[in-house]
PDB file of C-alpha atoms in Angstrom:
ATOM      1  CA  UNK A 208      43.668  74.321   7.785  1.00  0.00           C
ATOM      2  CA  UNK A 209      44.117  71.115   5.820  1.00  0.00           C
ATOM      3  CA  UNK A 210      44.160  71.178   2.357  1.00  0.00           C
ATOM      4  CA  UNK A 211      41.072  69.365   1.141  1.00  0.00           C
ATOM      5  CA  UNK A 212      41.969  65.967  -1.058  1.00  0.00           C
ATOM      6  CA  UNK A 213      40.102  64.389  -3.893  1.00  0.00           C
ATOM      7  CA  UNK A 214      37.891  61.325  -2.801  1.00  0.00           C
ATOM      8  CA  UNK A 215      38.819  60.121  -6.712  1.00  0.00           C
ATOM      9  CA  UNK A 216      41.163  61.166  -9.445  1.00  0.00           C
ATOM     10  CA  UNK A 217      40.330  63.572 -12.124  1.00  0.00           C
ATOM     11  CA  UNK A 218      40.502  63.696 -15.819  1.00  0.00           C
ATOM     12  CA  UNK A 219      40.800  66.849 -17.461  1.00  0.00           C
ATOM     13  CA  UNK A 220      38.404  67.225 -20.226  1.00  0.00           C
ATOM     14  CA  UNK A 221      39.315  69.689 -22.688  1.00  0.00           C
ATOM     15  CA  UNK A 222      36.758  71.566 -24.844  1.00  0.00           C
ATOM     16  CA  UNK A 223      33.969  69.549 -23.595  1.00  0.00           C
ATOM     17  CA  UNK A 224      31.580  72.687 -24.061  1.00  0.00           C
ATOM     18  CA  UNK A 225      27.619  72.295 -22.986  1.00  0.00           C
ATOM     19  CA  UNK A 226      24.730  73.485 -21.603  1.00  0.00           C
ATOM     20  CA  UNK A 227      23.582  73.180 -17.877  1.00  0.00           C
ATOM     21  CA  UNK A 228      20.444  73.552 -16.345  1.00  0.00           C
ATOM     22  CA  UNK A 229      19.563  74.381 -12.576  1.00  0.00           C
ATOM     23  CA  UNK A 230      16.832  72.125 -11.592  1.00  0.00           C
ATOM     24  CA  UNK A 231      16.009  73.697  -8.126  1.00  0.00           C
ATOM     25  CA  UNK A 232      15.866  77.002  -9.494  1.00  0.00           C
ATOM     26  CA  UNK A 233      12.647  79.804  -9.279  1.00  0.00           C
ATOM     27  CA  UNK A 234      12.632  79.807 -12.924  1.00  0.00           C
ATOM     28  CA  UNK A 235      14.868  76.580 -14.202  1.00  0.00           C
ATOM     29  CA  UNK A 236      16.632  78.249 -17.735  1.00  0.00           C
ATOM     30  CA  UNK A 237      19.239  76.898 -19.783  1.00  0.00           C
ATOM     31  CA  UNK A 238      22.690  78.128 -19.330  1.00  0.00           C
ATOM     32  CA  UNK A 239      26.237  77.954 -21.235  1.00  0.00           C
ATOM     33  CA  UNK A 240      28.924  75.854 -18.883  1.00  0.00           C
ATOM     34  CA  UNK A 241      32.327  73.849 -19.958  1.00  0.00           C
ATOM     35  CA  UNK A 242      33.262  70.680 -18.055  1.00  0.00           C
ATOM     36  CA  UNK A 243      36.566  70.587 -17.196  1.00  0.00           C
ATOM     37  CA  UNK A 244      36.842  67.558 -15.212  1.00  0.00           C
ATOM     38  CA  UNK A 245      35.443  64.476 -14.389  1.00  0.00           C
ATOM     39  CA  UNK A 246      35.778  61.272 -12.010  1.00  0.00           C
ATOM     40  CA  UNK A 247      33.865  58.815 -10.995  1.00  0.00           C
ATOM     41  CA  UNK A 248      31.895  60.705  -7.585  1.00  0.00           C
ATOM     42  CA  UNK A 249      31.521  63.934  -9.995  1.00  0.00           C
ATOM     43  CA  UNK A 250      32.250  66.667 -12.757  1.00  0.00           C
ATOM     44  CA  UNK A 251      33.716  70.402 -12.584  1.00  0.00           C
ATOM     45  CA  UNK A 252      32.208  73.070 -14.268  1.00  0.00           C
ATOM     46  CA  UNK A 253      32.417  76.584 -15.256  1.00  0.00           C
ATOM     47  CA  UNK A 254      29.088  78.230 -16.240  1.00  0.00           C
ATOM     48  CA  UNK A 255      28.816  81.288 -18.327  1.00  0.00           C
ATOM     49  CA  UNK A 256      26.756  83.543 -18.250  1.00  0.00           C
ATOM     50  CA  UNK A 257      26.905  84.378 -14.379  1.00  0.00           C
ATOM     51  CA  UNK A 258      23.970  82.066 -12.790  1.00  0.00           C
ATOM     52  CA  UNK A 259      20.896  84.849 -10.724  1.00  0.00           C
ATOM     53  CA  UNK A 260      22.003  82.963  -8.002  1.00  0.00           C
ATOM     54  CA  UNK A 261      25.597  83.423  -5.134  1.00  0.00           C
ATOM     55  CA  UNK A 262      27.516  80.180  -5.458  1.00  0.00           C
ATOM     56  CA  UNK A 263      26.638  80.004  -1.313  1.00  0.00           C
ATOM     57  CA  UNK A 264      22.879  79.509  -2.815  1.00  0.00           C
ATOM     58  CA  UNK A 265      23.899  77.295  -5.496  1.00  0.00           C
ATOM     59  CA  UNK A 266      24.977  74.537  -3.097  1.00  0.00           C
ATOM     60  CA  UNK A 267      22.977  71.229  -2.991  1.00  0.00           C
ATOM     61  CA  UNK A 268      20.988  72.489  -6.289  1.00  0.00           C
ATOM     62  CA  UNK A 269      20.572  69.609  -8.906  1.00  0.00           C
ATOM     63  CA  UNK A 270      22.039  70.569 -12.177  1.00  0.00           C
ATOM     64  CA  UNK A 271      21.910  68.416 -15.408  1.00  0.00           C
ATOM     65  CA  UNK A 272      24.495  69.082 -18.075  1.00  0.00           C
ATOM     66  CA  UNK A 273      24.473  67.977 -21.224  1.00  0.00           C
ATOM     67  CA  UNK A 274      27.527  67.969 -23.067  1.00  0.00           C
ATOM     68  CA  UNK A 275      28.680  67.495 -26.899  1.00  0.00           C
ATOM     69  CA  UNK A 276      32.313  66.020 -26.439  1.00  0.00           C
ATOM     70  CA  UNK A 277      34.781  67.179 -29.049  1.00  0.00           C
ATOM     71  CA  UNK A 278      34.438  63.877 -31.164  1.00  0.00           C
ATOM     72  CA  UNK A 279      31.755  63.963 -33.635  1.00  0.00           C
ATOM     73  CA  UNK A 280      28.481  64.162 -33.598  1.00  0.00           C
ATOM     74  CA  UNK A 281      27.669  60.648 -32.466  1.00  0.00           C
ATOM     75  CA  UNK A 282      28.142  61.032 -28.965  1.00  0.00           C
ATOM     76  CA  UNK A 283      26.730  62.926 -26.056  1.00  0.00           C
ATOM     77  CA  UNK A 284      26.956  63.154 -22.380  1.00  0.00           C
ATOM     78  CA  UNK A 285      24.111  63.774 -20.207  1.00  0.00           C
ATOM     79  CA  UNK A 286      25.171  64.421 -16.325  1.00  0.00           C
ATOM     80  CA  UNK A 287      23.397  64.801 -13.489  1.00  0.00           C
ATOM     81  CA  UNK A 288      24.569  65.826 -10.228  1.00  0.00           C
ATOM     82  CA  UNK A 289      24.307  67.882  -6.277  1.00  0.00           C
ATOM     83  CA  UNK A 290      26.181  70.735  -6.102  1.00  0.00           C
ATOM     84  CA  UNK A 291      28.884  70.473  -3.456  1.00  0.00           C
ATOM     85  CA  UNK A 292      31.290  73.772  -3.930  1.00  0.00           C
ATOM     86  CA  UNK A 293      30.971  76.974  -5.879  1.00  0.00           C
ATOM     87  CA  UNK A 294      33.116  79.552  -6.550  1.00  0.00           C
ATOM     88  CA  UNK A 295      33.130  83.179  -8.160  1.00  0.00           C
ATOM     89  CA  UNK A 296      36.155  83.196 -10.376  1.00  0.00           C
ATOM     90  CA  UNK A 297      37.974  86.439 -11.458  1.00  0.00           C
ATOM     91  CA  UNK A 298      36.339  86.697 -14.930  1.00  0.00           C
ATOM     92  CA  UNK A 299      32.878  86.493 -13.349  1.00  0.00           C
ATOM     93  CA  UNK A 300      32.096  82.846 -14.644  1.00  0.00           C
ATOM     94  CA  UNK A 301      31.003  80.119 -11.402  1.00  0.00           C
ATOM     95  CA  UNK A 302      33.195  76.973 -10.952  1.00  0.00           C
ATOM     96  CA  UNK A 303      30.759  74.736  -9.792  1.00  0.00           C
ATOM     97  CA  UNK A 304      31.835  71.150  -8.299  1.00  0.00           C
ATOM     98  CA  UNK A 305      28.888  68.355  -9.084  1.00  0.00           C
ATOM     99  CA  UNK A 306      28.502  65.337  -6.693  1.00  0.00           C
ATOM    100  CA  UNK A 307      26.827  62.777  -9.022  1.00  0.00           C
ATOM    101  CA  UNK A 308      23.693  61.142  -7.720  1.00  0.00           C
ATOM    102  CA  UNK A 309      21.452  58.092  -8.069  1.00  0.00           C
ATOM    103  CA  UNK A 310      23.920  56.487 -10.259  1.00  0.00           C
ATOM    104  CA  UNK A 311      23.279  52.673 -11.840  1.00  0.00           C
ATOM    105  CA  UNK A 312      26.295  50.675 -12.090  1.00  0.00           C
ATOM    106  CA  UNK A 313      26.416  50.899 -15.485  1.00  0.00           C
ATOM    107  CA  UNK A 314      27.019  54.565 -15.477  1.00  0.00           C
ATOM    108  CA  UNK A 315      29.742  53.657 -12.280  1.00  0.00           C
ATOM    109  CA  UNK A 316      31.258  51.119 -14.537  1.00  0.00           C
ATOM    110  CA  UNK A 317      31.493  54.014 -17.357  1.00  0.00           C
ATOM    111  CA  UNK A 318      33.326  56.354 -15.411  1.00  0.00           C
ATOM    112  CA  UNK A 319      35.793  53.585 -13.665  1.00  0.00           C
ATOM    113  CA  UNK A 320      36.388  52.438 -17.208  1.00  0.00           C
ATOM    114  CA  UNK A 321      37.267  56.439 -18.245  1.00  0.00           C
ATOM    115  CA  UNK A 322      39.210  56.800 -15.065  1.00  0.00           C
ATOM    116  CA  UNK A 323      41.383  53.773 -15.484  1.00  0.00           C
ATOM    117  CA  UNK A 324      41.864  54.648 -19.742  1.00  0.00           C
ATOM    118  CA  UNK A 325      42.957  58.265 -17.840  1.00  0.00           C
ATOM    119  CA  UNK A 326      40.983  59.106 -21.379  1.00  0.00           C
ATOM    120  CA  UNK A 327      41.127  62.738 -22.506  1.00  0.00           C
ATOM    121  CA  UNK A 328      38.830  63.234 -25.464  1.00  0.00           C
TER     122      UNK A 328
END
């Protein structure tokens, strides 16, 4: 098997600690997550506590994240995206891989901008 490649580079985002929310869900609740990467076609994630749901039934969910980047209190990130991959890691939390969708061009021209900065906050 092939390994699988990146459509886009990543950026590692470091201590960018939020809160996600599953909007296909039975009962949609708030959950603790950290983003720990981000291009320009998506964001990783790790959500804590463990999600009700396998990561098999996570897949194509729409989760919003909204995130307080470690800079001050004068910016935050709100993400939305599909879920494309999930994963049980060995401490129980879900890595969850986020396909962003129905993006304007602004919010394209955001990301290319952080991509080509390679900006860690």
């Amino acid at each position: 098997m092939e390994p699988r490649r990146r459509r886009a580079p990543r950026v590692a985002t470091p201590g960018w600690a939020g809160r996600c929310l599953d909007e296909d869900a039975d009962e949609p609740d708030w959950y603790g997550c950290e983003v720990i990467d981000l291009s320009i076609v998506g964001v990783g994630l790790y959500l804590y506590p463990v999600l009700p749901l396998t990561p098999a039934a996570l897949l194509d969910h729409h989760v919003v994240v909204h995130v307080q980047p470690p800079v001050g209190d004068s910016i935050s990130v709100r993400l939305r995206g599909r879920v494309a991959n999930a994963s049980v890691l060995r401490d129980g939390a879900v890595r969850v891989g986020l396909e962003f969708v129905d993006l304007s061009e602004t919010e394209r021209q955001i990301l290319r901008v952080l991509e080509l900065l390679d900006v860690v906050w």
